[in-house]
Short mmCIF file of C-alpha atoms in Angstrom, two decimals:
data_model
loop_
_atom_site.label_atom_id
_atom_site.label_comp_id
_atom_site.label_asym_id
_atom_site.label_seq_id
_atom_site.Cartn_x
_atom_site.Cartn_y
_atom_site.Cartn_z
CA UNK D 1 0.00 0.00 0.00
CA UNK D 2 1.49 3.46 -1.12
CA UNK D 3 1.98 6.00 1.66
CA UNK D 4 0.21 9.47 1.58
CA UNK D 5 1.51 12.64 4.06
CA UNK D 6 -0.61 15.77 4.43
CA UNK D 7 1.86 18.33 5.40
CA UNK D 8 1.63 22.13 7.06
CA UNK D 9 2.61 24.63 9.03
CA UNK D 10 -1.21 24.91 9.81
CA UNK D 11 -3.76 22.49 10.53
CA UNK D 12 -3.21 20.69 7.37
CA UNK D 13 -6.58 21.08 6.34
CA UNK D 14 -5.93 22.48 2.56
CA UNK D 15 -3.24 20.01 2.02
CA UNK D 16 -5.68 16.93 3.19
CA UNK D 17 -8.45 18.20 1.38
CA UNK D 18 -6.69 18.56 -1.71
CA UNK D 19 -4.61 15.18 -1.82
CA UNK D 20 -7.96 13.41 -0.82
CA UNK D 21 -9.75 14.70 -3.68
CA UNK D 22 -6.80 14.36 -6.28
CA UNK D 23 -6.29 10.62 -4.77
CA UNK D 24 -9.50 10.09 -4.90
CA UNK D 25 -9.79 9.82 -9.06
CA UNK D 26 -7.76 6.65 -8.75
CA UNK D 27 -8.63 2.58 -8.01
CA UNK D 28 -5.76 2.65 -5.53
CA UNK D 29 -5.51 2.56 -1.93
CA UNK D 30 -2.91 4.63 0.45
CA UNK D 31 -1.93 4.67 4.08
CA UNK D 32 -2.96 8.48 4.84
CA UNK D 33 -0.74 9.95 7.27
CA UNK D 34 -1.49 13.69 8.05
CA UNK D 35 1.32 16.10 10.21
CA UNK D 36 -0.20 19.80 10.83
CA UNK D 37 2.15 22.30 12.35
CA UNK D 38 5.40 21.99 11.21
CA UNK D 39 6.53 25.21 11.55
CA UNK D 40 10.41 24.61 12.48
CA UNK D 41 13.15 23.62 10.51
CA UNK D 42 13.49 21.13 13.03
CA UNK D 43 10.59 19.84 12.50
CA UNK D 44 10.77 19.94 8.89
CA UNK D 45 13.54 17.67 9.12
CA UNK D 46 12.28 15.06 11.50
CA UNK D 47 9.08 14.87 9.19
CA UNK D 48 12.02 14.29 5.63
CA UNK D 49 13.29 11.11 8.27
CA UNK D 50 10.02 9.99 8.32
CA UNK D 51 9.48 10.30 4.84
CA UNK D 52 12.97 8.92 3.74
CA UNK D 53 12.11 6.01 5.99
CA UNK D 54 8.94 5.38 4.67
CA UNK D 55 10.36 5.22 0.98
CA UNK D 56 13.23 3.05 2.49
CA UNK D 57 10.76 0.52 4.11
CA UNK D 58 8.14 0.31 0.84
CA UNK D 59 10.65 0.72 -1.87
CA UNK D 60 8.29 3.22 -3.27
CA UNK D 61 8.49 7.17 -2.57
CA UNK D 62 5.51 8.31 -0.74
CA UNK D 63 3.07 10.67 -2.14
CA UNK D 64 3.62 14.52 -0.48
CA UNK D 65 1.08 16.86 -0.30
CA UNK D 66 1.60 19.83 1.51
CA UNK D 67 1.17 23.96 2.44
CA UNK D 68 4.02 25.81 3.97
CA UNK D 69 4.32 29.38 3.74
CA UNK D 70 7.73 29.49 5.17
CA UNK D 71 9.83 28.74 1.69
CA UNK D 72 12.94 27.14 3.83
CA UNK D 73 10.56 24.52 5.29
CA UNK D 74 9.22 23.77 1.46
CA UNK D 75 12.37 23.35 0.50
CA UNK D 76 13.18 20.75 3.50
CA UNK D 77 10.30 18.86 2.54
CA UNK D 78 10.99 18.86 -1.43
CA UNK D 79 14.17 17.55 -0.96
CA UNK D 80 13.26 14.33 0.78
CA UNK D 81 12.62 11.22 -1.43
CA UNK D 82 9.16 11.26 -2.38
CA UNK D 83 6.52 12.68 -4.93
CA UNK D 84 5.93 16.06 -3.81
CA UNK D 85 3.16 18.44 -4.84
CA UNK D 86 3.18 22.48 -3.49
CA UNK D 87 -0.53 23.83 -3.55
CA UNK D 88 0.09 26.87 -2.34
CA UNK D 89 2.77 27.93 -4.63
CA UNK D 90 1.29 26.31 -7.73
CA UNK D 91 -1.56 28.05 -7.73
CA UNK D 92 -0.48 31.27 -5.92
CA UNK D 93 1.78 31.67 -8.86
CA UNK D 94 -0.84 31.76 -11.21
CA UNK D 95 -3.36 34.17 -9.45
CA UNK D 96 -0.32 36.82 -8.57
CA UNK D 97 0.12 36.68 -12.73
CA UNK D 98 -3.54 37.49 -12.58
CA UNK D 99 -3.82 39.80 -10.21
CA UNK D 100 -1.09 42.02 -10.78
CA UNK D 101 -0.43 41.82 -6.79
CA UNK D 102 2.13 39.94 -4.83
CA UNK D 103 0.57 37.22 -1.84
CA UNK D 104 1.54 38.28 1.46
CA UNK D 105 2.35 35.36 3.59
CA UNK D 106 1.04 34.96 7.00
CA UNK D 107 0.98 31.44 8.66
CA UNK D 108 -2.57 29.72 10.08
CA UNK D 109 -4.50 32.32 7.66
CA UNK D 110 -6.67 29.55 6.11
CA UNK D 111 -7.57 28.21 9.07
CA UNK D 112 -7.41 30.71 11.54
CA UNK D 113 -9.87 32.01 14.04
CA UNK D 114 -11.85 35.04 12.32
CA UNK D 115 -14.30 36.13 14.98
CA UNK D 116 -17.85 36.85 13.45
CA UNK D 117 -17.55 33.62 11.56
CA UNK D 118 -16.48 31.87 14.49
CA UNK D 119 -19.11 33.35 16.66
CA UNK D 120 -21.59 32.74 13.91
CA UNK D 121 -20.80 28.48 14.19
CA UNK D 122 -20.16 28.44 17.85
CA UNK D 123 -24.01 29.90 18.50
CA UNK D 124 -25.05 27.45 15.59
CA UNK D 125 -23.29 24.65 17.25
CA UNK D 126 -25.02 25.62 20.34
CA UNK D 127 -28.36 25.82 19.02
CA UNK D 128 -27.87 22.39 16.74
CA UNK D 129 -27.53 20.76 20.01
CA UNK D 130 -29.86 22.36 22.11
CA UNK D 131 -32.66 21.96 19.28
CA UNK D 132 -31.66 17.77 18.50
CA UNK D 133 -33.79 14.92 18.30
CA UNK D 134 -36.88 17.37 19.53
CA UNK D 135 -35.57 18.06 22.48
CA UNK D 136 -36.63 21.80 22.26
CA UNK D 137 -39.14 22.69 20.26
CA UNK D 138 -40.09 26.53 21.52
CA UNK D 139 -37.68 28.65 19.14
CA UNK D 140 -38.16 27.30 15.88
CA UNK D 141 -38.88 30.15 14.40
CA UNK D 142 -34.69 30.77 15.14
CA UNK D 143 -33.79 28.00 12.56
CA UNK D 144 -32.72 28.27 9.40
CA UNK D 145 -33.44 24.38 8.62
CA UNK D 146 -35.20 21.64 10.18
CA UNK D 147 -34.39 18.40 9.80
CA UNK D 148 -36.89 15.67 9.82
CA UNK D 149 -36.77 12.03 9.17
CA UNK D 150 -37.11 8.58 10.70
CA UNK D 151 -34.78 7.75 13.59
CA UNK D 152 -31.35 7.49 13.01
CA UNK D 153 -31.56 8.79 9.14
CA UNK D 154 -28.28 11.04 9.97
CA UNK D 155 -30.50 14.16 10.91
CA UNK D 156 -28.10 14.76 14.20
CA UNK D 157 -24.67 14.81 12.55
CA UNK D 158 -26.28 16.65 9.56
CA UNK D 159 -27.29 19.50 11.89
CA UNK D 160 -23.76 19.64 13.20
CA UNK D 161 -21.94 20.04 10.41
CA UNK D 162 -24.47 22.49 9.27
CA UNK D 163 -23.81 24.67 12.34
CA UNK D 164 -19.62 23.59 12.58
CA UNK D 165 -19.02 24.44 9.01
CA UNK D 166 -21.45 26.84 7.80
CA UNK D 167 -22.63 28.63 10.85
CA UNK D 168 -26.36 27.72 9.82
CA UNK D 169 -28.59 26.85 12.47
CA UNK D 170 -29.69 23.69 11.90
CA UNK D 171 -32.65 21.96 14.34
CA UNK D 172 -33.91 18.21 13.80
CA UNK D 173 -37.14 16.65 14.56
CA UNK D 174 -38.00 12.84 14.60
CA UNK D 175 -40.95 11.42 12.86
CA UNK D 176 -42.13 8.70 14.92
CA UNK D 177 -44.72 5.50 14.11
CA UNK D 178 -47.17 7.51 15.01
CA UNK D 179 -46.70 9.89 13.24
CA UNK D 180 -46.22 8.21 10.00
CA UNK D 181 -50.20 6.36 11.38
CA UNK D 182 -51.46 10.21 11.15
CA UNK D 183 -50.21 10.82 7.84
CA UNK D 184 -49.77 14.30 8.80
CA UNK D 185 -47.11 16.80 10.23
CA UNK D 186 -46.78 17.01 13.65
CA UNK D 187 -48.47 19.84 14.97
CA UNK D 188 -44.99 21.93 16.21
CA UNK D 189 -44.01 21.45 12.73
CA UNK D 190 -46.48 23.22 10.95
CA UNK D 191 -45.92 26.71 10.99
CA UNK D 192 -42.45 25.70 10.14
CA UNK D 193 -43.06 24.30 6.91
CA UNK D 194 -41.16 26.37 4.87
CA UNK D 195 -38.36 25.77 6.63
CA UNK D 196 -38.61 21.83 6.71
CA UNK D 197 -36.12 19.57 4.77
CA UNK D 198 -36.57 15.60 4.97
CA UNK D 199 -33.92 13.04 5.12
CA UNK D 200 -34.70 9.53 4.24
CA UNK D 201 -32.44 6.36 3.87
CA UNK D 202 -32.13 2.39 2.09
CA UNK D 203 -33.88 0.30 4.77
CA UNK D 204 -31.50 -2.36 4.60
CA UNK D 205 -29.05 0.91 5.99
CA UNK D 206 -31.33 1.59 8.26
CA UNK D 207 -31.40 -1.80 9.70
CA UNK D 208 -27.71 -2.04 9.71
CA UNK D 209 -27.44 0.61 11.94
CA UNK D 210 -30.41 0.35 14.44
CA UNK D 211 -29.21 -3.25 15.41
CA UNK D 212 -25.70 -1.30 16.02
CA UNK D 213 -27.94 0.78 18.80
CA UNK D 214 -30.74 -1.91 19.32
CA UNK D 215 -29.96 -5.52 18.35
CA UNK D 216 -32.95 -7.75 17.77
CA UNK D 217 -35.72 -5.35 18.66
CA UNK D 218 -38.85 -4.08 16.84
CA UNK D 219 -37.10 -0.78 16.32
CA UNK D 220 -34.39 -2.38 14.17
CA UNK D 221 -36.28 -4.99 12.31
CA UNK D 222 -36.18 -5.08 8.19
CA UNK D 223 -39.25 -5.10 8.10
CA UNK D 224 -40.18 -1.97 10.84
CA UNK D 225 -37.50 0.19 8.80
CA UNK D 226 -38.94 -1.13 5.32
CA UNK D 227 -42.82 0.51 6.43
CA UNK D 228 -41.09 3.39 8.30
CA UNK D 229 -39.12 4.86 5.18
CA UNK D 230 -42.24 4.04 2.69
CA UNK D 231 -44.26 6.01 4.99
CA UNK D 232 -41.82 8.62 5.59
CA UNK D 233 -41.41 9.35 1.84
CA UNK D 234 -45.55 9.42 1.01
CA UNK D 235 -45.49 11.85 4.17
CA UNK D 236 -42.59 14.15 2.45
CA UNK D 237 -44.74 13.74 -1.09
CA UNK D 238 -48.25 14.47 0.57
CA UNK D 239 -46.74 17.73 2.14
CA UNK D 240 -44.26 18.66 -0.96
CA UNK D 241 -41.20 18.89 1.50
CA UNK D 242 -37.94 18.39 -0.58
CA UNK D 243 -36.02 15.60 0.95
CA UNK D 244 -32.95 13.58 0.08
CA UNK D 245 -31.78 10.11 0.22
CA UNK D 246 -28.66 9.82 2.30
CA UNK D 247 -27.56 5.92 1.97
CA UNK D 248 -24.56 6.81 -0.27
CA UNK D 249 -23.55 10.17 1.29
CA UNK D 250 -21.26 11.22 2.96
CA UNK D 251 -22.45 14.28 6.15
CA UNK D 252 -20.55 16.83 3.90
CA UNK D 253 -22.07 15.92 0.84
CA UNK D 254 -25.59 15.57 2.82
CA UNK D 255 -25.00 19.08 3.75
CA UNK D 256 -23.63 20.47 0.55
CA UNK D 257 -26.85 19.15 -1.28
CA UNK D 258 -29.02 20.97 1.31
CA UNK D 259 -27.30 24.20 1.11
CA UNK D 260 -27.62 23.67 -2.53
CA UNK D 261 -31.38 22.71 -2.71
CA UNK D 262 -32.44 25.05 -0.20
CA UNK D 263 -30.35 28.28 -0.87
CA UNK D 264 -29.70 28.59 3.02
CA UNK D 265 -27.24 30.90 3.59
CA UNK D 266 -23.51 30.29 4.61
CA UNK D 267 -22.42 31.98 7.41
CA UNK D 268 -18.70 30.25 7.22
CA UNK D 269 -16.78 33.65 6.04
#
């Protein structure tokens, strides 16, 4: 298996994101090994070691990915023996041509603390997890989104990322069996409407994971999860709430398709 390193003098974020997706277009699999902050020569040089090693061990040069802004520490890295690639300065390069203006280097600016926007998720966080599962319904009419769905649909972790990553305040609402034996909204729900976005899921998923949390009960029965999600759908159609199936999603590309669908606004920046 071919080694991958995520390198920075930051979190590492940029450099994992963009080797993930670039590794991603190929049938191949990697040991991922991400090292955020290395932000002394020092340090730089340990990490080359490690690389060196790694080459020496697998008789195949790792894959580098990595962000510094300090050059001398790019440099370190570069010369070790692997497959390097520089994001930063590849495309930096290009944009200054653009731009007419010269990038001015500052480490931890990607990933830094800026305050609104980090005030903005922190309250969303908050409210995500003060508004879960129906905990709270009395300040609705705060959300930007609520989630609704069957149990254990990924509404929680949805709501979450919603509020970690785009500052959106995102509250979630379970539709129970009886519910789903109304046919109809429950009544907290209503005057919310607009604001309503439905997840639903394979039930053979949904099985999977209820025995995880229940094993042999009612709850997490085939057959239980097969009538909950056909119900749960005709409920979603009968009311025209947009929904989306979430079986072969990931929580970031749950979220991204929401933001997308619904136009919600990202509070992130």
């Amino acid at each position: 298996m071919r080694t991958a390193f995520y390198i920075s003098d930051g979190t590492a974020i940029t450099s994992e994101v963009f080797g993930h997706a670039t590794l991603s277009l190929f049938p191949v699999e990697f040991n991922h090994k991400t090292i955020p902050f290395v932000e002394t020569e020092k340090k730089a040089n340990e990490i080359k070691a490690l690389i060196n090693a790694t080459a020496q061990r697998e008789g195949e040069k790792p894959l580098v990915f990595f962000t510094f802004v300090n050059h001398n520490l790019s440099e370190i890295i570069r010369s070790s023996n692997a497959v390097t690639y520089d994001f930063l300065t590849t495309f930096s390069e290009k944009i200054e041509q653009e731009l007419k203006v010269a990038p001015v280097p500052k480490i931890h600016r990607t990933h830094s603390m800026h305050e609104k926007s980090y005030d903005f998720r922190i309250d969303a966080v908050n409210y995500a997890l003060t508004n879960d599962d129906g905990a709270n319904i009395s300040n609705y009419a705060e959300a930007d989104i609520i989630l609704v769905g069957v149990s254990r649909s990924g509404k929680t972790p949805t709501s979450l990322y919603l509020a970690l990553q785009y500052g959106i305040k995102a509250a979630n609402y379970p539709i129970t069996e009886e519910d789903l034996d109304s046919g109809n909204l429950p009544q907290c729900l209503v005057a919310y409407k607009h604001k309503l976005f439905g997840l639903t899921i394979d039930p053979v998923r949904l099985a999977d994971i209820r025995q995880r949390r229940m094993a042999n009960s009612k709850y997490a029965s085939l057959k239980q999860c097969r009538i909950e999600v056909r119900e749960v759908e005709m409920l979603y159609k009968k009311h025209k709430l947009a929904y989306l199936n979430s079986t072969h999603h990931s929580v970031e590309e749950i979220s991204a398709k929401i933001i997308s669908d619904t136009n919600l606004e990202r509070r992130k920046y």
